[in-house]
Coordinates of C-alpha atoms in Angstrom, one line a residue:
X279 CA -25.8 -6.8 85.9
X280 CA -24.3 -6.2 82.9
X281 CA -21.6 -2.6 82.5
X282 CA -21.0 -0.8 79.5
X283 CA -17.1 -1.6 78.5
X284 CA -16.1 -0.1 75.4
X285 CA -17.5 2.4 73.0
X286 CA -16.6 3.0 69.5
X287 CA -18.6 4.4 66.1
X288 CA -17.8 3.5 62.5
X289 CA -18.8 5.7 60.2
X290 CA -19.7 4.4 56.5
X291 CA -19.8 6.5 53.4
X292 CA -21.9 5.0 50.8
X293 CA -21.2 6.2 47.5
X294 CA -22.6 5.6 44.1
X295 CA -20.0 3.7 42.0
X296 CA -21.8 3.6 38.6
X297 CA -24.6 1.4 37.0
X298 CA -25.0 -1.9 35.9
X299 CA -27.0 -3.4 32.8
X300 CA -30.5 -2.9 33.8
X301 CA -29.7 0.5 34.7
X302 CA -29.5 0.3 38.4
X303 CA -27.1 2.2 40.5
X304 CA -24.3 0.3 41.6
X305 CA -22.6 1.5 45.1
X306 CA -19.4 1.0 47.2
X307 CA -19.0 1.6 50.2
X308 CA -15.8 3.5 52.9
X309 CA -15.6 2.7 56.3
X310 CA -13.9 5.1 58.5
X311 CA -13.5 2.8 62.2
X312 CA -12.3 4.7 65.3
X313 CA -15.1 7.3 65.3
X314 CA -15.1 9.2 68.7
X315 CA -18.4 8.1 70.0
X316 CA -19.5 11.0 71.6
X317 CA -19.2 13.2 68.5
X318 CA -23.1 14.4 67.4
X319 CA -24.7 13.1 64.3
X320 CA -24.4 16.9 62.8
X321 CA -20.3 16.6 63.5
X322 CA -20.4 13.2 61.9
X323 CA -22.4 14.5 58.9
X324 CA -19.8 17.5 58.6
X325 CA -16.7 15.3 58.7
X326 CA -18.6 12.8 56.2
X327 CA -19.4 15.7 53.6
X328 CA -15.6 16.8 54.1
X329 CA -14.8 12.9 53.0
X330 CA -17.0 13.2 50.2
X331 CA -15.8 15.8 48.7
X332 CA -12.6 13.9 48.6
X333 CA -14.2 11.0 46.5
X334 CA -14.7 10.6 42.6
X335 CA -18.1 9.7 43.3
X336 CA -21.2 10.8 44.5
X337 CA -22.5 10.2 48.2
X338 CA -25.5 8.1 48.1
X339 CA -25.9 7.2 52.2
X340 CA -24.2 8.2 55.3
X341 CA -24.3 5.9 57.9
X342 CA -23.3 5.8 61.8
X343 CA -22.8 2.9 63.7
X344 CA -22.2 3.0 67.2
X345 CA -20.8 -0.7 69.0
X346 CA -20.6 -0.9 72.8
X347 CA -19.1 -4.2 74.6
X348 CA -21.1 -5.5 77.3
X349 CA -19.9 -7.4 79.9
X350 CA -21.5 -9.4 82.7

């Protein structure tokens, strides 16, 4: 039986850096670790616009992800 241990989200602003040669968009992206976990998707996507706006480049990609320790 296995019990849930430790929860944490990261969340992960993807922003578009430039292009290269061929024209393609060329992206970097910020982590932000330490995320309260039960914060809603809709909070997360507030607080990530809030960081965007804080960035010299555009926001391509917003991304959660959610990590849980499991142990036996």
């Amino acid at each position: 039986m296995s019990t849930l241990m430790d929860n944490h989200s990261t969340l992960k602003l993807k922003l578009e850096t430039g292009t290269n040669a061929k024209g393609d968009a060329t992206c970097s992206t910020k982590s932000f670790g330490g995320i309260n976990p039960g914060l809603t998707d809709d909070e997360l996507l507030g607080i990530a616009d809030g960081l965007a706006g804080l960035q010299s480049h555009a926001l391509a990609e917003v991304d959660r992800v959610d990590t849980s320790v499991l142990s036996a």
